[in-house]
């Protein structure tokens, strides 16, 4: 242990791997971050997929939790080149009748625009937004006794319900549709318990910090984190896929920004039979089929509000979205899928040549699906934006196999690192006193397959690093996330 080449090694440079590496280096440890691809970032990468000058986000494109991450907001990322742009509206949800519901930065304005559901919306979100500074760190943490138990209990009472049941609080199609579009980020049937948690967190984040767009592409989030890590004296090595522990230099601890499937392949021989048994039964969820477009102009949405939103949820009513997510979960392909769309170039002119635009979208499909959903997704966009297809200059698509090939953490196209349902909400990736510890001393998991799960917030990496610091180095953190 005293003759190791590094104090710590982090495998994988997604947002959680970078967060873990930074946390460890902040405490003065020698840290090596290893990335399999030639570029860092994992899902936080951007590329000219279609035509020269059109910058597309390869995987992650929408970052509701990035600006409000209790860990990221303690870092001087703006000093390392990160610039966030706030769209006019965080998100919009158009309907077939040409209207749209929207998520604005104001709870009161969003509520007012929902008409008959104004008071219901205020009753739900005013307390959550008020209490969020008290509970944010606890919500984005493993299960533990909260610092503010009453506020957390009030949030948990809402969050643990199914989105379908919770929607009964609303009367209008606008409020129900907006809510369903948010809850569908959970990538599971809206009838599942705890799907309300996803909608509550995303909408609250929109009211407090907005849904920001990183100027220049998602890669700029990763680049700024890496730049800060290097400025601290950390080292990054790219182009090395780790397939075995023997591929690594010697270290006192290793943290893996990978899912249980890869963790078993790399270090399974070190684990107890019980821990291996748990990891082997870890469940992955629905996959995504993703498209990037180079466009000759902005998307001509019928609802004018939708033209001002960075993110658009296409799915019409709660009934339609619920059916789409249900049948996809059951292994079928929806002819009218819920589509998550981002139109970053409306607000970031670095994404496309002057006068041109980009768009990014995906729909949910069964895990491992290779069905080409291009025409179906484009018809969904055309449905709410007649004339969209005529604007397409070029396109690039990725099925679930291609998504996983680009980022091995996306097993079968599952971008959440495993199902975040009630069965795996508190026990991902295994039922243990600390979810980040493996059964082998010195080996930890720090990916979105650990709490609090998917999203660009870095909290999985932060908490895993904190556990390793305590266990291996007897260090209690001096750099703790502060309140939002």
XYZ file of C-alpha atoms in Angstrom, residues 51-480:
430
model
C -22.362 18.674 -41.801
C -19.301 20.857 -41.139
C -20.069 23.629 -38.660
C -23.074 21.870 -37.089
C -22.233 20.902 -33.488
C -24.355 18.088 -32.044
C -24.382 16.692 -28.515
C -23.572 12.997 -28.845
C -25.501 11.739 -25.820
C -26.405 14.109 -22.976
C -27.844 17.428 -24.177
C -30.265 18.649 -21.519
C -28.832 19.462 -18.100
C -31.488 20.557 -15.584
C -29.287 19.617 -12.627
C -25.881 20.790 -13.856
C -26.079 24.413 -12.740
C -27.783 23.515 -9.471
C -25.605 20.538 -8.537
C -24.594 20.963 -4.879
C -21.078 19.838 -5.861
C -20.584 21.470 -9.254
C -21.656 24.856 -7.964
C -18.739 24.826 -5.516
C -16.279 24.604 -8.429
C -14.863 27.585 -10.393
C -15.945 26.118 -13.741
C -16.557 29.519 -15.330
C -12.852 30.214 -14.804
C -12.191 27.142 -16.936
C -14.269 28.190 -19.911
C -17.804 27.045 -19.031
C -20.530 29.480 -20.083
C -24.194 28.648 -19.530
C -26.968 30.119 -21.650
C -30.534 30.265 -20.350
C -33.264 29.724 -22.973
C -36.258 32.048 -22.879
C -38.279 29.093 -21.578
C -36.870 25.991 -19.876
C -39.309 23.601 -21.548
C -42.491 23.514 -23.599
C -45.142 20.864 -24.170
C -47.229 21.383 -27.334
C -50.651 19.878 -28.013
C -52.494 18.923 -31.182
C -54.768 21.963 -30.917
C -51.838 24.354 -31.420
C -51.485 25.371 -27.777
C -48.652 24.561 -25.397
C -47.921 24.350 -21.687
C -44.581 25.777 -20.573
C -42.131 25.620 -17.694
C -40.844 29.115 -16.910
C -38.385 30.267 -14.267
C -41.293 31.524 -12.153
C -43.582 29.216 -10.195
C -46.264 31.894 -10.226
C -46.080 32.506 -13.976
C -46.071 28.805 -14.821
C -49.074 28.326 -12.550
C -50.956 31.303 -14.017
C -50.518 29.965 -17.543
C -52.150 26.697 -16.473
C -55.497 28.399 -15.939
C -57.820 26.296 -13.821
C -54.835 24.462 -12.337
C -53.101 27.613 -11.127
C -53.792 27.009 -7.446
C -53.029 23.292 -7.650
C -49.647 24.047 -9.189
C -48.873 26.664 -6.550
C -49.868 24.281 -3.765
C -47.513 21.618 -5.136
C -44.453 23.585 -6.163
C -44.309 26.619 -3.887
C -43.347 24.491 -0.843
C -40.881 22.368 -2.826
C -39.122 25.410 -4.311
C -39.093 27.090 -0.900
C -37.584 24.026 0.787
C -35.195 22.994 -1.987
C -32.167 24.804 -0.492
C -32.746 22.741 2.657
C -33.222 19.345 0.998
C -31.244 19.443 -2.278
C -28.155 17.761 -0.856
C -30.292 15.080 0.789
C -32.377 14.401 -2.324
C -29.188 13.990 -4.356
C -27.622 11.581 -1.854
C -27.831 7.933 -0.773
C -30.523 7.039 1.729
C -29.729 8.537 5.140
C -31.338 10.549 7.912
C -31.901 14.032 6.449
C -30.734 17.316 7.927
C -34.262 18.729 7.675
C -36.549 15.729 8.239
C -39.883 17.569 8.095
C -39.135 19.283 4.797
C -37.723 16.043 3.394
C -40.747 14.054 4.520
C -43.088 16.515 2.833
C -41.101 16.184 -0.388
C -40.892 12.391 -0.093
C -44.648 12.064 0.375
C -45.108 13.588 -3.078
C -42.056 12.045 -4.711
C -42.738 8.401 -3.936
C -46.124 8.369 -5.661
C -46.622 7.335 -9.269
C -46.819 10.147 -11.801
C -50.152 8.789 -13.025
C -51.682 8.984 -9.564
C -50.154 12.381 -8.823
C -51.595 13.804 -12.054
C -55.072 13.449 -10.553
C -54.320 16.659 -8.649
C -54.713 18.508 -11.963
C -57.852 19.198 -14.000
C -56.579 20.525 -17.320
C -54.926 18.724 -20.210
C -52.203 21.396 -20.103
C -51.098 20.696 -16.544
C -51.434 16.928 -16.939
C -49.494 16.962 -20.201
C -46.709 19.143 -18.807
C -46.432 16.866 -15.790
C -46.397 13.691 -17.913
C -43.650 15.022 -20.171
C -41.488 15.724 -17.141
C -42.177 12.380 -15.471
C -41.349 10.504 -18.688
C -37.694 11.458 -18.122
C -37.814 8.546 -15.641
C -37.809 6.181 -18.667
C -40.395 3.812 -17.216
C -44.197 3.533 -17.052
C -45.795 6.540 -15.391
C -47.768 4.108 -13.243
C -44.576 3.054 -11.432
C -44.103 4.302 -7.892
C -41.555 7.120 -7.445
C -41.895 8.452 -11.012
C -43.254 11.656 -9.470
C -39.800 12.265 -7.974
C -38.268 12.843 -11.406
C -40.911 15.378 -12.421
C -40.698 17.217 -9.099
C -36.905 17.512 -9.209
C -36.729 18.584 -12.861
C -39.465 21.189 -12.561
C -38.080 22.543 -9.302
C -34.640 22.823 -10.908
C -36.234 24.792 -13.744
C -37.781 27.241 -11.310
C -34.598 27.728 -9.284
C -31.702 27.456 -11.731
C -33.315 27.011 -15.136
C -32.417 24.359 -17.700
C -29.157 25.831 -18.998
C -27.368 25.137 -22.269
C -23.548 25.004 -22.195
C -22.199 27.284 -24.897
C -20.377 25.263 -27.525
C -21.907 21.908 -26.610
C -22.116 19.460 -23.739
C -18.414 18.742 -24.183
C -17.710 22.109 -22.568
C -19.013 20.855 -19.214
C -16.593 17.929 -19.348
C -13.765 20.122 -20.624
C -14.178 22.623 -17.789
C -14.246 19.863 -15.167
C -11.136 18.288 -16.690
C -9.376 21.643 -16.884
C -10.048 22.302 -13.217
C -8.897 18.790 -12.265
C -5.640 19.268 -14.181
C -5.146 22.692 -12.586
C -5.211 20.947 -9.217
C -2.429 18.617 -10.341
C -4.548 15.673 -11.482
C -3.560 13.496 -14.420
C -5.799 12.255 -17.269
C -4.962 9.333 -19.535
C -7.191 8.738 -22.586
C -7.384 5.938 -25.130
C -7.192 3.075 -22.630
C -10.205 0.824 -22.135
C -9.858 -0.983 -18.824
C -10.904 -4.608 -19.161
C -9.144 -6.020 -16.103
C -7.647 -4.833 -12.844
C -4.301 -5.898 -14.323
C -4.649 -3.022 -16.816
C -4.287 -0.509 -13.984
C -1.222 0.935 -12.279
C -0.974 0.235 -8.569
C -3.168 2.389 -6.325
C -4.586 2.440 -2.838
C -8.129 2.760 -4.163
C -9.930 2.546 -7.511
C -13.284 4.129 -8.309
C -15.237 2.890 -11.335
C -17.523 5.150 -13.332
C -19.081 2.078 -14.964
C -22.273 0.063 -14.551
C -22.529 -3.328 -12.774
C -22.074 -5.253 -16.042
C -18.623 -3.774 -16.717
C -17.691 -3.838 -13.031
C -18.243 -7.593 -12.977
C -16.125 -8.036 -16.078
C -13.262 -5.970 -14.671
C -13.213 -6.983 -11.013
C -15.829 -9.706 -10.496
C -13.219 -12.242 -9.383
C -12.486 -10.023 -6.375
C -16.076 -9.861 -5.139
C -17.948 -11.991 -2.645
C -20.506 -14.425 -4.009
C -23.337 -12.367 -2.470
C -22.180 -9.104 -4.039
C -21.703 -10.778 -7.439
C -25.176 -12.287 -7.131
C -26.658 -8.842 -6.519
C -24.800 -7.204 -9.399
C -25.792 -9.985 -11.789
C -29.447 -9.265 -10.995
C -29.169 -5.527 -11.523
C -31.869 -4.393 -13.951
C -31.405 -2.154 -16.970
C -34.310 -0.231 -18.439
C -35.602 0.995 -21.758
C -33.167 2.255 -24.359
C -33.234 5.293 -26.624
C -33.172 5.854 -30.374
C -31.504 9.186 -31.029
C -31.388 11.579 -34.001
C -29.422 14.755 -34.746
C -30.505 17.086 -37.552
C -28.827 19.881 -39.454
C -31.635 22.268 -40.399
C -32.100 25.096 -42.871
C -34.016 27.119 -40.268
C -35.646 26.958 -36.830
C -38.294 24.296 -36.205
C -41.677 25.888 -37.157
C -43.707 24.779 -34.152
C -47.370 25.764 -34.391
C -47.442 26.858 -30.745
C -45.336 30.014 -30.674
C -44.245 29.447 -27.062
C -42.539 26.228 -28.148
C -40.219 28.240 -30.397
C -38.801 29.908 -27.280
C -37.984 26.715 -25.337
C -34.628 24.998 -25.119
C -36.343 21.664 -24.495
C -39.577 20.364 -25.998
C -41.583 17.328 -24.913
C -43.600 15.813 -27.752
C -46.364 13.448 -26.737
C -49.606 15.433 -26.625
C -51.754 14.249 -23.702
C -50.911 12.362 -20.539
C -52.962 9.455 -21.856
C -50.863 9.221 -25.025
C -47.550 9.504 -23.176
C -48.613 6.944 -20.569
C -49.574 4.445 -23.259
C -46.351 4.996 -25.181
C -44.163 4.436 -22.135
C -46.198 1.416 -21.031
C -46.013 -0.497 -24.308
C -42.327 0.337 -24.768
C -41.631 -1.033 -21.292
C -43.451 -4.190 -22.381
C -41.133 -4.611 -25.365
C -43.147 -2.983 -28.158
C -42.411 0.052 -30.339
C -44.826 2.968 -30.165
C -46.076 4.534 -33.387
C -46.584 7.778 -31.458
C -43.679 7.796 -29.014
C -42.843 10.357 -26.400
C -40.036 12.402 -27.954
C -37.564 14.513 -26.012
C -36.240 17.284 -28.274
C -33.636 20.015 -27.768
C -33.126 23.050 -30.001
C -29.939 24.551 -28.592
C -28.977 26.569 -31.670
C -31.895 28.934 -31.062
C -29.908 30.298 -28.118
C -26.307 29.279 -28.864
C -25.062 30.552 -32.211
C -21.884 28.463 -31.937
C -23.896 25.321 -32.738
C -24.575 26.009 -36.438
C -23.551 28.278 -39.345
C -25.349 31.620 -39.538
C -29.001 31.195 -40.456
C -28.896 27.420 -39.916
C -29.892 25.325 -36.925
C -29.467 22.007 -35.179
C -31.947 19.806 -33.352
C -31.428 16.794 -31.086
C -34.074 14.241 -30.173
C -34.666 10.739 -28.895
C -37.554 8.428 -28.151
C -37.695 5.457 -25.815
C -37.490 1.959 -27.285
C -37.173 -1.532 -25.797
C -33.724 -2.256 -24.391
C -31.438 -3.498 -27.160
C -33.807 -2.488 -29.984
C -32.295 -2.037 -33.457
C -35.503 -0.786 -35.101
C -35.007 2.394 -37.134
C -37.310 4.983 -35.536
C -36.212 7.892 -37.751
C -39.418 8.232 -39.752
C -41.609 7.813 -36.664
C -39.728 10.480 -34.691
C -39.731 12.890 -37.625
C -43.477 12.419 -38.016
C -43.954 13.290 -34.339
C -42.013 16.531 -34.853
C -43.913 17.293 -38.073
C -47.165 16.718 -36.189
C -46.489 19.732 -33.982
C -44.348 21.665 -36.491
C -45.716 21.330 -40.055
C -42.934 21.974 -42.545
C -40.189 20.571 -40.321
C -39.188 17.824 -42.755
C -38.598 20.353 -45.530
C -35.895 22.018 -43.388
C -33.740 18.906 -42.981
C -30.335 19.283 -44.619
C -28.748 16.185 -43.080
C -29.344 13.750 -40.233
C -27.511 11.253 -38.073
C -29.169 8.521 -36.040
C -28.093 6.031 -33.375
C -30.002 2.911 -32.322
C -29.481 1.355 -28.894
C -26.534 -0.763 -30.041
C -24.816 2.294 -31.500
C -25.538 4.334 -28.363
C -23.941 1.604 -26.241
C -21.000 1.290 -28.646
C -20.298 4.988 -28.178
C -20.689 4.884 -24.394
C -20.421 1.392 -22.855
C -22.271 2.627 -19.756
C -25.474 2.804 -21.828
C -26.301 -0.897 -21.668
C -28.896 -1.716 -24.337
C -29.336 2.016 -24.838
C -30.256 2.659 -21.189
C -28.916 6.167 -20.551
C -29.844 6.127 -16.836
C -27.351 3.444 -15.832
C -30.168 1.100 -14.810
C -33.848 1.352 -13.929
C -34.564 4.013 -11.294
C -37.780 2.467 -9.996
C -38.706 1.898 -6.371
C -36.875 -1.430 -6.382
C -33.572 0.206 -7.355
C -34.036 3.755 -6.124
C -32.403 3.111 -2.758
C -30.510 -0.127 -3.468
C -28.591 0.680 -6.650
C -26.454 -1.189 -7.490
C -26.772 -3.517 -4.468
C -28.229 -3.533 -0.959
C -25.299 -2.425 1.186
C -24.551 -0.124 4.080
C -22.792 2.130 1.570
C -23.935 1.727 -2.044
C -20.535 2.898 -3.329
C -18.454 0.213 -1.615
C -17.985 -3.094 -3.371
C -17.239 -6.214 -1.356
C -13.543 -5.810 -2.195
C -11.571 -3.375 -0.031
C -10.461 -0.326 -1.971
C -12.785 -0.817 -4.953
C -15.781 1.513 -5.377
C -18.508 2.228 -7.924
C -19.179 5.903 -8.664
C -21.408 5.831 -11.766
C -25.087 6.677 -12.243
C -25.744 3.061 -11.245
C -25.256 4.352 -7.700
C -27.328 7.008 -5.876
C -28.742 9.430 -6.770
C -28.780 8.029 -10.318
C -28.795 9.532 -13.796
C -28.285 13.153 -14.737
C -25.369 15.546 -15.118
C -24.785 16.506 -11.489
C -21.679 14.586 -10.416
C -23.183 13.652 -7.068
C -22.635 9.888 -7.521
C -18.928 10.541 -8.016
C -18.728 13.016 -5.159
C -20.364 10.666 -2.653
C -18.305 7.663 -3.772
C -15.088 9.657 -3.424
C -16.172 10.846 -0.005
C -16.703 7.228 1.065
C -13.270 6.213 -0.242
C -11.626 9.139 1.558
C -13.131 8.014 4.853
C -12.476 4.292 4.390
C -8.980 4.320 2.890
C -7.439 7.609 3.968
C -9.377 8.465 7.160
C -10.182 11.877 5.679
C -13.378 13.722 6.468
C -14.100 16.114 3.622
C -13.228 19.760 4.006
C -14.813 20.613 0.627
C -18.499 19.924 1.205
